[in-house]
Each structure stands twice: as structure tokens, then as C-alpha cells.
mmCIF file of C-alpha atoms in Angstrom:
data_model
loop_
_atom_site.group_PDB
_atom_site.id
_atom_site.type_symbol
_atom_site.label_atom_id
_atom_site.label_comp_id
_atom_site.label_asym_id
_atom_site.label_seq_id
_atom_site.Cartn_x
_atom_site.Cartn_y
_atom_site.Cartn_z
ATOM 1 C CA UNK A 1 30.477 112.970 -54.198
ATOM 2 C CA UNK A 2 30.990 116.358 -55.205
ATOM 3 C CA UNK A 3 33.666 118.106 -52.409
ATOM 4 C CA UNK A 4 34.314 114.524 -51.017
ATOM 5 C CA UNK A 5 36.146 113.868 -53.938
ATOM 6 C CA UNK A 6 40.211 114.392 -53.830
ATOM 7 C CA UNK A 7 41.601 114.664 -56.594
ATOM 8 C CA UNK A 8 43.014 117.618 -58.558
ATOM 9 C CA UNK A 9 41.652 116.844 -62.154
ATOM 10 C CA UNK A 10 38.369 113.897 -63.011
ATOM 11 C CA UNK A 11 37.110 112.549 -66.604
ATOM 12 C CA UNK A 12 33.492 113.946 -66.623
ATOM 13 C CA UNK A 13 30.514 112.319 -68.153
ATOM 14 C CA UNK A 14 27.099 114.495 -68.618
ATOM 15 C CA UNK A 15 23.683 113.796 -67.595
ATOM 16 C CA UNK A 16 23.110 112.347 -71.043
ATOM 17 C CA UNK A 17 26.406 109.708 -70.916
ATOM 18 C CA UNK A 18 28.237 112.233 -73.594
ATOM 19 C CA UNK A 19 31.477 112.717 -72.573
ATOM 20 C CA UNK A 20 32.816 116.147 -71.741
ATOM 21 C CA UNK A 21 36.347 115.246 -71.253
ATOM 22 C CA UNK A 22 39.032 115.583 -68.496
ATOM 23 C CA UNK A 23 38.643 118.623 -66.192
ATOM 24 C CA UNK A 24 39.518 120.186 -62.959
ATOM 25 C CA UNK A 25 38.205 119.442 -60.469
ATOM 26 C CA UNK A 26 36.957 122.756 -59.369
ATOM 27 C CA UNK A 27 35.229 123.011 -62.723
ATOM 28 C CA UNK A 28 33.568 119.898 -62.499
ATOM 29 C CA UNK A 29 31.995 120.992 -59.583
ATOM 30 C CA UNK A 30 31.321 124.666 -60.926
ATOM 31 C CA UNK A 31 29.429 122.552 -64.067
ATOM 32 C CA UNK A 32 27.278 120.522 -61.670
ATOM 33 C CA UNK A 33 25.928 123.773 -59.772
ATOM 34 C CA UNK A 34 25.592 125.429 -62.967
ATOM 35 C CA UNK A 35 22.825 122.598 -63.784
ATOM 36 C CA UNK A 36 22.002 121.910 -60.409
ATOM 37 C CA UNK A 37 23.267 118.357 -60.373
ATOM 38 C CA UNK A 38 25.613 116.321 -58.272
ATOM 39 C CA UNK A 39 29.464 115.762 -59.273
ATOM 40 C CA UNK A 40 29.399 111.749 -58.502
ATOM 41 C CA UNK A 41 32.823 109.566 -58.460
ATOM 42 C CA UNK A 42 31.489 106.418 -60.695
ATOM 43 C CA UNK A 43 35.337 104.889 -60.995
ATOM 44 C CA UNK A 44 37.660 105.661 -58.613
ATOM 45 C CA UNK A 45 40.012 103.381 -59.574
ATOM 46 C CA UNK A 46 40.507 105.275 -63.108
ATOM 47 C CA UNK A 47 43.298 107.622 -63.820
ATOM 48 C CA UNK A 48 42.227 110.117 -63.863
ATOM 49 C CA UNK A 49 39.314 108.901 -61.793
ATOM 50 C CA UNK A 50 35.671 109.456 -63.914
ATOM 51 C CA UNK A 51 32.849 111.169 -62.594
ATOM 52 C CA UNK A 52 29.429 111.853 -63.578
ATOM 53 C CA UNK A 53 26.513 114.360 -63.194
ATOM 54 C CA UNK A 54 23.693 113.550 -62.150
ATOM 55 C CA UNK A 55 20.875 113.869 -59.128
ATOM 56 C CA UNK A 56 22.313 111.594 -56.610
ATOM 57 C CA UNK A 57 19.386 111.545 -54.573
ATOM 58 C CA UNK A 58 17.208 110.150 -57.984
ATOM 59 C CA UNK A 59 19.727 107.821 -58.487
ATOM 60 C CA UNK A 60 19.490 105.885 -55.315
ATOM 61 C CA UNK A 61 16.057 105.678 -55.428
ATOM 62 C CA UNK A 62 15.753 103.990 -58.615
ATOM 63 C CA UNK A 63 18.907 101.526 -57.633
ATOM 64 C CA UNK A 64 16.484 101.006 -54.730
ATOM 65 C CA UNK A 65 13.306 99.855 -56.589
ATOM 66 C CA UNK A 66 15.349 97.810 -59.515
ATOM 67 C CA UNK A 67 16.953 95.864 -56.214
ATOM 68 C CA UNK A 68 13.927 95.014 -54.579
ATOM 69 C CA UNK A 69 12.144 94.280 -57.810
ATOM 70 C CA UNK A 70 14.797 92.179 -58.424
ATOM 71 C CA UNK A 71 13.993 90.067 -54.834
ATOM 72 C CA UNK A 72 10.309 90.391 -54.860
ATOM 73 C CA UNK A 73 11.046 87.946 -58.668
ATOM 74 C CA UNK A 74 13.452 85.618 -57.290
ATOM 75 C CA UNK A 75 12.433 81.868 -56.605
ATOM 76 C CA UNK A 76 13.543 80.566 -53.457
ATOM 77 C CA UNK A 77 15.050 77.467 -54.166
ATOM 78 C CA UNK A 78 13.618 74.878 -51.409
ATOM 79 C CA UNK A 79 14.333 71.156 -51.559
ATOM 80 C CA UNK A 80 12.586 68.405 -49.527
ATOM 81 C CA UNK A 81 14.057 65.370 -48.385
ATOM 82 C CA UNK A 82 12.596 61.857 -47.907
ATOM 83 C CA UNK A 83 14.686 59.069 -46.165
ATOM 84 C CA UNK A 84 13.841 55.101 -47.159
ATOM 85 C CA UNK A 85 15.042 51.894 -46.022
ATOM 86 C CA UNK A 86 16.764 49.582 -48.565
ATOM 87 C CA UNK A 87 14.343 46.752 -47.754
ATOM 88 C CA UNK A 88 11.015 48.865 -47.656
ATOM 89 C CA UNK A 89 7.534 47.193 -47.934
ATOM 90 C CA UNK A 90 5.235 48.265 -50.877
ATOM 91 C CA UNK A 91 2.566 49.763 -48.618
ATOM 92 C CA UNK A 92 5.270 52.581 -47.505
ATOM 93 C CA UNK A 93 6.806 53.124 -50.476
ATOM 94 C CA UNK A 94 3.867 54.142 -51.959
ATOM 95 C CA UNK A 95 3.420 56.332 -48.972
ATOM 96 C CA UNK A 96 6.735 58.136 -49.361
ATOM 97 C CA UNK A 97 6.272 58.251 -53.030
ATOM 98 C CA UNK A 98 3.389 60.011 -52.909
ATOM 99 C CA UNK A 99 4.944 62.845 -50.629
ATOM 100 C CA UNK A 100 7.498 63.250 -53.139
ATOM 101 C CA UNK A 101 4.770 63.473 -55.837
ATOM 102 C CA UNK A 102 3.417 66.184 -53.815
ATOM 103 C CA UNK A 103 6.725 67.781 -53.417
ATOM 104 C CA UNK A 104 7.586 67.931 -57.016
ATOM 105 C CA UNK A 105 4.321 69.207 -57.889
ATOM 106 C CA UNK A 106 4.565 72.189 -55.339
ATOM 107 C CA UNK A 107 7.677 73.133 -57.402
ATOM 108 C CA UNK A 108 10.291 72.101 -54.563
ATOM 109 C CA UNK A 109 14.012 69.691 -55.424
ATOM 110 C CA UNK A 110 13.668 66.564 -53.274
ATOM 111 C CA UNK A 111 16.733 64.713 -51.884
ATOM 112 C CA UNK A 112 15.962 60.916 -51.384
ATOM 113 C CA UNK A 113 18.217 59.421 -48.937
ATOM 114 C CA UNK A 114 18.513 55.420 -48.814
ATOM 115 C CA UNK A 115 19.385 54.722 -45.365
ATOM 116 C CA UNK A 116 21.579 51.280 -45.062
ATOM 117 C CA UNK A 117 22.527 49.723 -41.659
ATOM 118 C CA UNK A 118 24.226 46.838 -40.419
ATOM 119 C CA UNK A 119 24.822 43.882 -42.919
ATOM 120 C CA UNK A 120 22.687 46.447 -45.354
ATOM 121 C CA UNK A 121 25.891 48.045 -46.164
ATOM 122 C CA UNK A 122 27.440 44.763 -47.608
ATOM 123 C CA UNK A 123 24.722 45.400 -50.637
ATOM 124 C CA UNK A 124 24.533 48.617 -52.299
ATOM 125 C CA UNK A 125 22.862 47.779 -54.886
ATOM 126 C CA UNK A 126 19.381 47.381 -53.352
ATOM 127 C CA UNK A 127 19.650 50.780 -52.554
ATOM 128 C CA UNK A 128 20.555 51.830 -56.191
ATOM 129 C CA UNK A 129 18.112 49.467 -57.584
ATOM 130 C CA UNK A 130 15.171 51.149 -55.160
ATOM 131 C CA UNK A 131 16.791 54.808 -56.314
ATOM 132 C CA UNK A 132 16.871 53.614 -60.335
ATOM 133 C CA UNK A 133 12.619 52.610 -59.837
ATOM 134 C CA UNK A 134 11.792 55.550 -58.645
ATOM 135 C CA UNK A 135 13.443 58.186 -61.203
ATOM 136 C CA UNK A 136 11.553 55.699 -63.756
ATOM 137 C CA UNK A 137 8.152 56.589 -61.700
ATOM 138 C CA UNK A 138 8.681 59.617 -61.797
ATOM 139 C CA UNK A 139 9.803 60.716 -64.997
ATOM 140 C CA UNK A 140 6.658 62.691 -65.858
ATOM 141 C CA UNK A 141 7.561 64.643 -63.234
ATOM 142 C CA UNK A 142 10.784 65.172 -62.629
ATOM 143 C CA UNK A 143 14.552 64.881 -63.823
ATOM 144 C CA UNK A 144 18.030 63.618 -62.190
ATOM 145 C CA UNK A 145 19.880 66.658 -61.054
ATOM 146 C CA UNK A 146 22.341 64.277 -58.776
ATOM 147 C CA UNK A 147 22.629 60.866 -59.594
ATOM 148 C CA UNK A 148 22.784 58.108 -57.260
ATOM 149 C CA UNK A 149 25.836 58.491 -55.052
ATOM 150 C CA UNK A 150 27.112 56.571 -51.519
ATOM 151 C CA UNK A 151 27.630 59.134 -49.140
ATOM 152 C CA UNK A 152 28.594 57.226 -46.247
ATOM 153 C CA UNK A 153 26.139 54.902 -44.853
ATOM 154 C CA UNK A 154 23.716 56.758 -46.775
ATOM 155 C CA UNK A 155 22.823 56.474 -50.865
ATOM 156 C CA UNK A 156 21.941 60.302 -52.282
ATOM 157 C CA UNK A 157 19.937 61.333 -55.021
ATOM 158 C CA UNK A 158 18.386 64.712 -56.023
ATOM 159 C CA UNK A 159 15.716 65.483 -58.329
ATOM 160 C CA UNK A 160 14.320 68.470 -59.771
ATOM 161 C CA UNK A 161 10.452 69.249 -60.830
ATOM 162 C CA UNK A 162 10.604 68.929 -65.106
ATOM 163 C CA UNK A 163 8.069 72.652 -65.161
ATOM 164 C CA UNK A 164 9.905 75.449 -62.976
ATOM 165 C CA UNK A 165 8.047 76.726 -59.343
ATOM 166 C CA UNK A 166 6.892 79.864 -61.208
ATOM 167 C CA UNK A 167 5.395 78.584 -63.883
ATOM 168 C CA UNK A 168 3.582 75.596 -61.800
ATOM 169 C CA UNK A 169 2.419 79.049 -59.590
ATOM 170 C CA UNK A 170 0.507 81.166 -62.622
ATOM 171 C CA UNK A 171 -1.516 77.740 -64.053
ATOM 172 C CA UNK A 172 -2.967 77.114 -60.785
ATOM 173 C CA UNK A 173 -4.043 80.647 -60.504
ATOM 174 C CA UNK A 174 -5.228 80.304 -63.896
ATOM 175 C CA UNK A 175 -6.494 77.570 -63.435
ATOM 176 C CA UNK A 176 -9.021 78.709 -60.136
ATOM 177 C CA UNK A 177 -10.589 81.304 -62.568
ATOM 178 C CA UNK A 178 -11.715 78.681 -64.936
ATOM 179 C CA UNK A 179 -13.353 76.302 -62.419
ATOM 180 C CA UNK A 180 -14.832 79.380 -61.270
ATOM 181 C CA UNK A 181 -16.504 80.131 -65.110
ATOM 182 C CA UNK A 182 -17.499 76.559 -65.394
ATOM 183 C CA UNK A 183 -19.971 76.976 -62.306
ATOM 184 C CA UNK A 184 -21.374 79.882 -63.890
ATOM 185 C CA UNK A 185 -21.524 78.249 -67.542
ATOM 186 C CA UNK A 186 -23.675 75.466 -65.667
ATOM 187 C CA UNK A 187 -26.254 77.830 -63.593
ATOM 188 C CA UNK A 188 -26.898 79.288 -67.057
ATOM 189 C CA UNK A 189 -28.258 75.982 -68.566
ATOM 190 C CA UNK A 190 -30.280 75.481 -65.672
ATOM 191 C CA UNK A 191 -31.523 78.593 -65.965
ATOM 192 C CA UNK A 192 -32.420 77.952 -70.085
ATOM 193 C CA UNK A 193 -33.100 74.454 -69.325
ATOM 194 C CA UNK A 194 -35.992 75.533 -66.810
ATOM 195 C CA UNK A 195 -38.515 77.866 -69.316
ATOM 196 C CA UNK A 196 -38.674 74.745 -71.704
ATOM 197 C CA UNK A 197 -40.258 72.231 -69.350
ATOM 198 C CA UNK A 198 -43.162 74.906 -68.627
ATOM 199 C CA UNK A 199 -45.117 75.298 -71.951
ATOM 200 C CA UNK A 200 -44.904 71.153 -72.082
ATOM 201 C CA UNK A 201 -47.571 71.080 -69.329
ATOM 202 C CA UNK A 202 -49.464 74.085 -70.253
ATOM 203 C CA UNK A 203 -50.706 73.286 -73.530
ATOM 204 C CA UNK A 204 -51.458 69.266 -72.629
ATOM 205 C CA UNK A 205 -53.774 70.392 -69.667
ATOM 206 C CA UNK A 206 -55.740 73.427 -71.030
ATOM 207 C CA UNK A 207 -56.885 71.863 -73.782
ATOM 208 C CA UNK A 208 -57.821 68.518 -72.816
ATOM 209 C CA UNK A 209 -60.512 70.052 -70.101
ATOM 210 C CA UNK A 210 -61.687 72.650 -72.445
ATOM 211 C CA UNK A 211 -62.467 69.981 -74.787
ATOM 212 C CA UNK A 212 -63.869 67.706 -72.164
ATOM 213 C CA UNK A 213 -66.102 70.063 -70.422
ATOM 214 C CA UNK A 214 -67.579 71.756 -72.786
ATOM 215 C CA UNK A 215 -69.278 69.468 -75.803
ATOM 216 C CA UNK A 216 -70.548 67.095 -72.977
ATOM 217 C CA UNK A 217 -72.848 69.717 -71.363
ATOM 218 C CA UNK A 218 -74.282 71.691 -74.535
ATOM 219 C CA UNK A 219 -75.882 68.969 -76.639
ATOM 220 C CA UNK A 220 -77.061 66.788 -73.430
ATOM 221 C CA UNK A 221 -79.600 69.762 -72.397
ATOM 222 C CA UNK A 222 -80.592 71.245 -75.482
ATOM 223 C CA UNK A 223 -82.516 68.003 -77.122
ATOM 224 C CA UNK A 224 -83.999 67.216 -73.357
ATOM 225 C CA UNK A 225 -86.249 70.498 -73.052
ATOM 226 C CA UNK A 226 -86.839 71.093 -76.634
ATOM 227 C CA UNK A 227 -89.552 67.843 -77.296
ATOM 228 C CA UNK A 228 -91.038 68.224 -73.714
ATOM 229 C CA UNK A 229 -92.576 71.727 -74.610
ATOM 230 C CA UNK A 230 -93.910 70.802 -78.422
ATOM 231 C CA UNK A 231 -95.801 67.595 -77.135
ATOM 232 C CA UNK A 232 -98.713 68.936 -75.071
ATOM 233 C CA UNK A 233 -99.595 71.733 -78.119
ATOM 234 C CA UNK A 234 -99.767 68.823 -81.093
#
């Protein structure tokens, strides 16, 4: 970068990309002070090698925040393994197929190792037949990346969650918000469920002691006093 550079004559390239042509080397740097810019080598293995203007310091920052944008989005790649036995018994297979469930689900590759000893090595093909039922269990979920392979004492195969770890990442963070709405939806019809059970009572009480109180205690008292008063003048 500008009098690092050792060379008598450069191919120079202007802020914009256009190309300026080959010059000395003492111009090229006289055209980057002239603009206040930095004369930077970008192939030094050219002849003559090119060089660029441009504001160094700028330009390191931005390489800076593309590379650890580019980190921040990568997916580490993480893969499980569970071991079985050739000759497992239902109750633990279901075990250890539900951890791999679990597995695949989180987003992670799971190795599944068939582990054969003694006379277990003589037959293969319980290991390969315990391998082929669970890919077909698990289908939903995931795919073959590595088919069934002896490794050894040992029978190998890999497989890969179908949906990748990011995507499996944003649903259930989508999916939190909507449980989350569905709470509220259901404290609203509570809410508008309560105001119509009220006016049911109201109206069937009031009226049924209005009407009960009052008729009975008008016409009982009226026609009792009336006749006791016009007797004794007749």
C-alpha cells in the first residue's frame, strides 16, 4: 500500500472500477493524494502488478462486517450418535428411537452405530435388518445421507433431518407467538361470554315479584273497609 509498493510502473483502477491505465508509479501515488485516497496493490502477481484507489481504512471495515455477517449466518453442523445392540429388546429400542426423534427434530445429523460382538459378527444382517426398520420409521423425518456400512465390528449409518436446522429454528419462534394470541383470543370470549348471562337473571326476577307483590295487597284491603263503614248509616 501506497510507498510499500516496489515496483517502477502499476495498472491503476479508480475509485469507481474505471480503468485509468498503466502508470508510474510515482504518479499513481501523486493521483491518490490528489483525491486523498490510498494507492492499494489488489494483484501482485500481475505484470505489471494492478492497483487501486481507494480508502484503505473503509475498506477493511466493511471486509470486516461482510465476514462476521457471514459467521453470525452459518449453521453449525452437529451430529448425534446413538449406539444399539443387534439383538435389542423392543422396550429400548423405542427408547433410543425416541432420542433420535428428538435429535432430528432439533435439526442435528445422527450417526446410528450397531454394535456386534462375539458370535454377533458371524450375522450381519441383523444389524442391517435393525438399520433398514428404522430409516422406514423415520422417513417423515429424515433421509439416508450414509447408507448402511460395516466399519469394523461396528455397522454405520447417518441420517440427516428432511427440513434444514434454520428453518426448524424460525417456525418454532413463530410458532410461540401464536400460542401466545390464542390465550388472548380465549380471555376475549370470556370476557363477551360473561355480559350475556347477566340480563338472563335480571329480567326473570324483577318481574315475577313485582307482579307477585303487588295485585295481592291492593284488592285484599280495599273491599274489607269499604262495606264496614256503609252498614251502620243504612
Amino acid at each position: 500500500m501506497n510507498d510499500q509498493i516496489r515496483t517502477k510502473e502499476v495498472r491503476l483502477v479508480g475509485p469507481a472500477g474505471e480503468q485509468v491505465g498503466i502508470v508510474s508509479i510515482d504518479k499513481a501515488l501523486q493521483l491518490a493524494a490528489d483525491v486523498d485516497l490510498d494507492l492499494v496493490e489488489v494483484a501482485p502477481t500481475a505484470r505489471p502488478p494492478v492497483c487501486k484507489l481507494m480508502d484503505y481504512g473503509k475498506y477493511k471495515y466493511e471486509s470486516a462486517q461482510k465476514a462476521r455477517a457471514s459467521r453470525r449466518n452459518q449453521q453449525q453442523t452437529v451430529i448425534k450418535e446413538m449406539k444399539l445392540r443387534p439383538k435389542i429388546d423392543k422396550h429400548d429400542y423405542e427408547t433410543k428411537k425416541g432420542h433420535i426423534v428428538r435429535f432430528l427434530t432439533a435439526g442435528d445429523k445422527v450417526k446410528i452405530t450397531i454394535m456386534f460382538r462375539g458370535r454377533e459378527q458371524s450375522r450381519p444382517e441383523l444389524g442391517r435388518r435393525l438399520l433398514d426398520k428404522l430409516a422406514e420409521e423415520l422417513s417423515d423425518l429424515a433421509i439416508i445421507e450414509s447408507a448402511a456400512k460395516q466399519d469394523g465390528r461396528n455397522m454405520i449409518m447417518v441420517v440427516a433431518p428432511i427440513r434444514p436446522k434454520g428453518e426448524i429454528i424460525k417456525s418454532n419462534s413463530g410458532g410461540s407467538g401464536g400460542g401466545r394470541k390464542s390465550r388472548g383470543g380465549g380471555d376475549a370470549e370470556q370476557a363477551e361470554a360473561a355480559p350475556e348471562a347477566a340480563p338472563e337473571e335480571t329480567p326473570a326476577e324483577a318481574p315475577a315479584e313485582v307482579a307477585a307483590e303487588a295485585p295481592a295487597e291492593t284488592p285484599a284491603e280495599a273491599p274489607a273497609t269499604e262495606p264496614a263503614e256503609k252498614q251502620p248509616e243504612a
